[in-house]
Coordinates of C-alpha atoms and ligand atoms in Angstrom, one line a residue:
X1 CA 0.1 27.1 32.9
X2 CA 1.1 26.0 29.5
X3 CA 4.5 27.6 28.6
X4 CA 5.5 26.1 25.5
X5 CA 4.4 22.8 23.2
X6 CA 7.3 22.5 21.2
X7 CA 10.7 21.4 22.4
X8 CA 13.8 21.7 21.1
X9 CA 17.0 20.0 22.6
X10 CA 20.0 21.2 21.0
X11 CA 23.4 18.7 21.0
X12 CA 26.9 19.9 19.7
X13 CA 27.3 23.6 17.7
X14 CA 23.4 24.1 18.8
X15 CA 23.5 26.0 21.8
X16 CA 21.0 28.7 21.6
X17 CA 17.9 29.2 18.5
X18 CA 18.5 33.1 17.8
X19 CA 15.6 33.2 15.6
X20 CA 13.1 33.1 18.9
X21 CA 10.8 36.2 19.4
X22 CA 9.9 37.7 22.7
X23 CA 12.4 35.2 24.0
X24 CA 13.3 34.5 28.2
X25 CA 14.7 32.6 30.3
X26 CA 13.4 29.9 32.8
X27 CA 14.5 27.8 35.5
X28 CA 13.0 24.6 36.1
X29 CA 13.2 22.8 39.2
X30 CA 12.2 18.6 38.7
X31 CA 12.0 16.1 41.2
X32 CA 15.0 14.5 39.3
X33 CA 17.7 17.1 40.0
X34 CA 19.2 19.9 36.9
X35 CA 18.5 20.3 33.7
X36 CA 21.4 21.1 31.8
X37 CA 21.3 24.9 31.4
X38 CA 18.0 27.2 31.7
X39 CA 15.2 26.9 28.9
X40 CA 14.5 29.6 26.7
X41 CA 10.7 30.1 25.8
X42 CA 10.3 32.0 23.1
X43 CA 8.0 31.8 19.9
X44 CA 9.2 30.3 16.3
X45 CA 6.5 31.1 13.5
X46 CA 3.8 31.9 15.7
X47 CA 4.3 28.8 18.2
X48 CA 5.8 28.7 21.5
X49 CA 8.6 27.1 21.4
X50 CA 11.1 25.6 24.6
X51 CA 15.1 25.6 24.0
X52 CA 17.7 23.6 25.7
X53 CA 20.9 23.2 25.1
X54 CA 21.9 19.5 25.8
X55 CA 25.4 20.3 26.6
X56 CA 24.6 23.2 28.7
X57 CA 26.1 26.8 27.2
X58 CA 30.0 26.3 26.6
X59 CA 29.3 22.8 26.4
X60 CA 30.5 21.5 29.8
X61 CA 28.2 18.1 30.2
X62 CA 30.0 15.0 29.0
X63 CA 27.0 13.1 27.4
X64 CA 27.2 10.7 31.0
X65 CA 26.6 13.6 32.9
X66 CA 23.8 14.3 31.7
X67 CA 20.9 14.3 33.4
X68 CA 18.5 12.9 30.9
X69 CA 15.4 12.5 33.1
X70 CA 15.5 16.4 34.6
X71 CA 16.0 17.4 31.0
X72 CA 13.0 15.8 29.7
X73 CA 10.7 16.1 32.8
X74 CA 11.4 20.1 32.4
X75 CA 10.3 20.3 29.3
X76 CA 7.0 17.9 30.1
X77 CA 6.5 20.6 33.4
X78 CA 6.6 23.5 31.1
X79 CA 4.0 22.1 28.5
X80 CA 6.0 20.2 26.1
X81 CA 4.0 17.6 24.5
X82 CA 6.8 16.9 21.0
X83 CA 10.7 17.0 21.1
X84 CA 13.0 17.6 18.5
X85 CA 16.4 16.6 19.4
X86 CA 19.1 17.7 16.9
X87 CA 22.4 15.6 17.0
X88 CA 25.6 15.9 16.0
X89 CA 26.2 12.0 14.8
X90 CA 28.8 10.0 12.5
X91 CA 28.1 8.2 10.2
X92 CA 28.3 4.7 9.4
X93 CA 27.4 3.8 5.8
X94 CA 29.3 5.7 2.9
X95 CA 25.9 7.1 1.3
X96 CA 25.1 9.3 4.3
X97 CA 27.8 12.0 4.0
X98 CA 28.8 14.3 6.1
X99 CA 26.7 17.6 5.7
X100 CA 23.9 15.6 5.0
X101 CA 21.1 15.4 7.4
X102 CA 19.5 12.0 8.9
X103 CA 16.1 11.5 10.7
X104 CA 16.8 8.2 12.1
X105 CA 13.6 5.9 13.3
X106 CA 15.5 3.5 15.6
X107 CA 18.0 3.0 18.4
X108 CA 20.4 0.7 20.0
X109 CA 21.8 0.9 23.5
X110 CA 25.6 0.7 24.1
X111 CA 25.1 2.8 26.8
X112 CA 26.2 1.7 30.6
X113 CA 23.5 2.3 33.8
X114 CA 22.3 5.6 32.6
X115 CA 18.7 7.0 34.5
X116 CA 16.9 6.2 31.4
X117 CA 13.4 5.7 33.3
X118 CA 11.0 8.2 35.3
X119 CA 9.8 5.0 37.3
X120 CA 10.7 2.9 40.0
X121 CA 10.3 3.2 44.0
X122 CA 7.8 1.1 44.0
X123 CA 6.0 1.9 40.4
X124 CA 6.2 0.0 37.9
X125 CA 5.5 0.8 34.3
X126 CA 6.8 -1.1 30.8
X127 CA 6.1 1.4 27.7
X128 CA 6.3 -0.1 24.3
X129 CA 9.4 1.1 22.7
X130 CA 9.4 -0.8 19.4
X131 CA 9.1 1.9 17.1
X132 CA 11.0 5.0 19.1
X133 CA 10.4 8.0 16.9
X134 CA 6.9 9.8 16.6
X135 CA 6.1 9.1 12.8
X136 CA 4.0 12.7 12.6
X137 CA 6.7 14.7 14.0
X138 CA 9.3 12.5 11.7
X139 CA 7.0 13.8 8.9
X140 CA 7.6 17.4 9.7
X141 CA 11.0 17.3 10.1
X142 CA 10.9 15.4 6.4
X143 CA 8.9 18.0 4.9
X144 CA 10.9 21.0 6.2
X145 CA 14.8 19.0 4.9
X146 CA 13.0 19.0 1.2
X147 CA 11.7 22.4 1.6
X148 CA 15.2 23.7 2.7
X149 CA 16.5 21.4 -0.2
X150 CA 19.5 20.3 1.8
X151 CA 20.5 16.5 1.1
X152 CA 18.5 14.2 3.8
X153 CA 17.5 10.7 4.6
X154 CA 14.7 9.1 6.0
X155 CA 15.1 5.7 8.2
X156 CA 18.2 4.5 9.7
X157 CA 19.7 3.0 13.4
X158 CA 21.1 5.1 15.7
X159 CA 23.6 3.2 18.0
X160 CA 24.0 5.3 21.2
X161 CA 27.6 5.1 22.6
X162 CA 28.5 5.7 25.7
X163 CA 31.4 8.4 24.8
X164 CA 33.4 10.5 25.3
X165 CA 35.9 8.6 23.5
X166 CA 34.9 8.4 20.1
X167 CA 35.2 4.5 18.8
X168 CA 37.9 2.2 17.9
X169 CA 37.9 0.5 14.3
X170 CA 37.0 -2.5 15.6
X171 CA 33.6 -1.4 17.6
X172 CA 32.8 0.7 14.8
X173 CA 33.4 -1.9 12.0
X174 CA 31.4 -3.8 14.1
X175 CA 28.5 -1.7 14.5
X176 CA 28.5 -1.6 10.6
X177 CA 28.0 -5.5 10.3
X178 CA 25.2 -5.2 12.7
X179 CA 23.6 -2.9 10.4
X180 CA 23.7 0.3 12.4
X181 CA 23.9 3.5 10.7
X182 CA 24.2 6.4 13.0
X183 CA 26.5 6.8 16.0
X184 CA 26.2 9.1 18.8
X185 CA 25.9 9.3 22.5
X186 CA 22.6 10.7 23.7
X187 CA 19.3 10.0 21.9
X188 CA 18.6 6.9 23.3
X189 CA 17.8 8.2 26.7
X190 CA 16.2 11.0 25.5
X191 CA 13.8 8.7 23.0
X192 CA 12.7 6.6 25.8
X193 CA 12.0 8.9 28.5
X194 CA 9.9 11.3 26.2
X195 CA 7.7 8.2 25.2
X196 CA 7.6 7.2 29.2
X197 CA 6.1 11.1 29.4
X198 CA 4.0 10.6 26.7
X199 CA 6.0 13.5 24.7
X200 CA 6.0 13.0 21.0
X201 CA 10.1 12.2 20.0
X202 CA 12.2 12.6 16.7
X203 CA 15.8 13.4 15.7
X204 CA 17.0 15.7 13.5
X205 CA 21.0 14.4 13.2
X206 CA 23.5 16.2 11.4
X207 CA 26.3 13.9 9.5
X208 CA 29.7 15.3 10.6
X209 CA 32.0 12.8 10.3
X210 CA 32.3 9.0 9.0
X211 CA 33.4 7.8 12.8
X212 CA 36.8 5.8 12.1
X213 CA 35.8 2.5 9.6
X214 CA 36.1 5.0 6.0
X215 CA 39.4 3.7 4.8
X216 CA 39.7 6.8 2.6
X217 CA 38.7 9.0 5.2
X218 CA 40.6 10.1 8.2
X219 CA 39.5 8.9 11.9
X220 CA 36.8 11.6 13.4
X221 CA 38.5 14.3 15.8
X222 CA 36.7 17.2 17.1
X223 CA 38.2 19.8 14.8
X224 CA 37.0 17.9 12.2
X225 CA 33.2 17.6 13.7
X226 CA 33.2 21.4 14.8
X227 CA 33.8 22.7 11.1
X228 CA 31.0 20.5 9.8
X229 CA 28.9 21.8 12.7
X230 CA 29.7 25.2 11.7
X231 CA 28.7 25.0 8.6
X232 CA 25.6 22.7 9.4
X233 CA 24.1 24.6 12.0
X234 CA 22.6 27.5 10.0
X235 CA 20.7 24.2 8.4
X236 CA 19.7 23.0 11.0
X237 CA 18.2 25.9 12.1
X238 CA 16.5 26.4 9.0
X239 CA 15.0 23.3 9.0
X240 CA 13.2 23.9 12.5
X241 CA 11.8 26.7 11.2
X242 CA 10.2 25.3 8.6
X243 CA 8.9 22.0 10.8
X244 CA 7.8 24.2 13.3
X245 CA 5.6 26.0 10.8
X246 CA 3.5 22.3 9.6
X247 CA 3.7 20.4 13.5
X248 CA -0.3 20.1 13.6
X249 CA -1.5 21.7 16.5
X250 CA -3.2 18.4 17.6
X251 CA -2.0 15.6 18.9
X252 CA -3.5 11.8 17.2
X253 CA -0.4 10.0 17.5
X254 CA 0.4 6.4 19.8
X255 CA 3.0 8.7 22.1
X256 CA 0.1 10.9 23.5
X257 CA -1.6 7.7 25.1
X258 CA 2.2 5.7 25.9
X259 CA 1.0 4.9 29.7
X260 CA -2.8 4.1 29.4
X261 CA -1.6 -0.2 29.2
X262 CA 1.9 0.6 30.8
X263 CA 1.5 0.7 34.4
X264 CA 1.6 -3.0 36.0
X265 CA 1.7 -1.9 39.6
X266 CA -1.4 -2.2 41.8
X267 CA -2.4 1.4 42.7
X268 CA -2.7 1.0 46.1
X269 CA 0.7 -0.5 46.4
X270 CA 2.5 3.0 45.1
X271 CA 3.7 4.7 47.4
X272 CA 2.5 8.1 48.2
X273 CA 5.8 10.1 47.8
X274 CA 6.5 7.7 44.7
X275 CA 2.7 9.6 43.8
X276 CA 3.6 12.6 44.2
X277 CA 6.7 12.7 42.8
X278 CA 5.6 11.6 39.7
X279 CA 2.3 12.9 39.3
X280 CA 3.0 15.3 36.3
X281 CA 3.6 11.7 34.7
X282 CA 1.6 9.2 36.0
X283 CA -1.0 11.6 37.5
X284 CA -3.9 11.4 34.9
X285 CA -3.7 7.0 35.2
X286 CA -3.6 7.2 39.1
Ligands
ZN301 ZN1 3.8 11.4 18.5

């Protein structure tokens, strides 16, 4: 049964949504190990809404310990068809500040051999990836920053790091040149394994530092991200309020539909455990 529709995955200073009515708890095995923490169901504005902290409560997951694909195949078992993922990130151009709030519509790996697919042993599937972000829940999130009125920006590049070290000058001067205007360390995997699930996928990222290139400003440390967090956070929260309140209850989007050109391999070649194991997935193509 059908536990919740939306999901939220919350990164640094996020880790619980105290606005959720008739809230509880749930554990959720996957074929892919732990989530992170328990979800909490509860309802926001009438919906029912999943929460997960990325970082697990009291924040003991480095972002390479995560274990992206349990995280996203738990919210896909409990009913989640979009995902809002809200990020701490820096930030590499002067105009977005810290404080201000980014819905970025692109990524670029630096990560190194993290899970970042549900397929494999003996399935193969290539999901177009070209524009990572679901435009209609991007549109939600845009609506509810102006209705909040905090300062926001549509559009930008999110290069995923592979952390925990935050950059050196060079790598993040470098990133700048390339045109990248975000930095953080988990979206990526997150992005891509939603869209392999067919879950709808957007970021809400919160500016908290300018990363180490601002000349004027002083290299990110964690003190400095946590007060921005602090004072972000109650935005944040705001802000999914409002978004949860104008998500249409229909799906028309590409994400819905990700896998209906996707899967290359002959069906009679997949194995049957490979089958079964993903068959919350793949099941409806099979
Ligand atoms: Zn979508």
């Amino acid at each position: 049964m059908r536990q919740a529709e939306i999901g939220i995955i919350g990164g640094s200073g996020l880790y619980q949504m105290a606005d959720l009515d008739r809230r509880r708890e749930v554990r959720v095995t996957t074929p892919f190990g732990k989530p992170s923490d328990l979800f909490v169901l509860g309802q926001l504005e009438g919906r029912q809404v999943a929460f997960l902290a990325r970082h697990g409560r009291g924040h003991v997951l480095l972002p390479s310990e995560l274990n992206f694909r349990a995280n996203i195949y738990g919210m896909k078992k409990l009913g989640v068809e979009r995902i809002v993922a809200v990020s701490a990130v820096g930030s590499l151009r002067e105009d977005y500040r810290p404080l201000d709030m980014v819905l970025p519509d692109q990524f670029f790996d630096r990560t190194q051999g993290r899970d970042s697919t549900f397929f494999g042993r003996g399935l193969v599937a290539h999901i177009s990836f070209s524009d990572p972000v679901c435009p209609v829940l991007q549109d939600a999130l845009a609506n509810a920053c102006a209705v909040t009125g905090c300062n926001y920006h549509r559009g930008g590049t999110y290069v995923c790091m592979e952390g925990p070290a935050f950059s050196t000058k060079a790598e993040s001067q470098t990133y700048r040149a390339w045109g990248m205007d975000l930095i953080g360390m988990t979206n990526l995997q997150e992005a891509k394994l939603a869209r392999e699930a067919e879950m709808c996928y957007a970021t809400l990222a919160m500016v908290t530092d300018y990363d180490c290139w601002h000349p004027s400003h002083d290299a990110v440390t964690v003190e400095q991200v946590i007060e921005c967090l602090n004072k972000n956070v109650e935005n944040a929260q705001k802000i999914l309020r409002a978004a949860v309140r104008t998500i249409p209850a229909e799906r028309h989007c590409k994400c819905r539909s990700a896998l209906a050109h996707a899967i290359l391999t002959d069906p009679r070649k997949i194995p049957a455990a490979t089958k079964k194991r993903l068959r919350l997935i793949v099941g409806s193509y099979l």
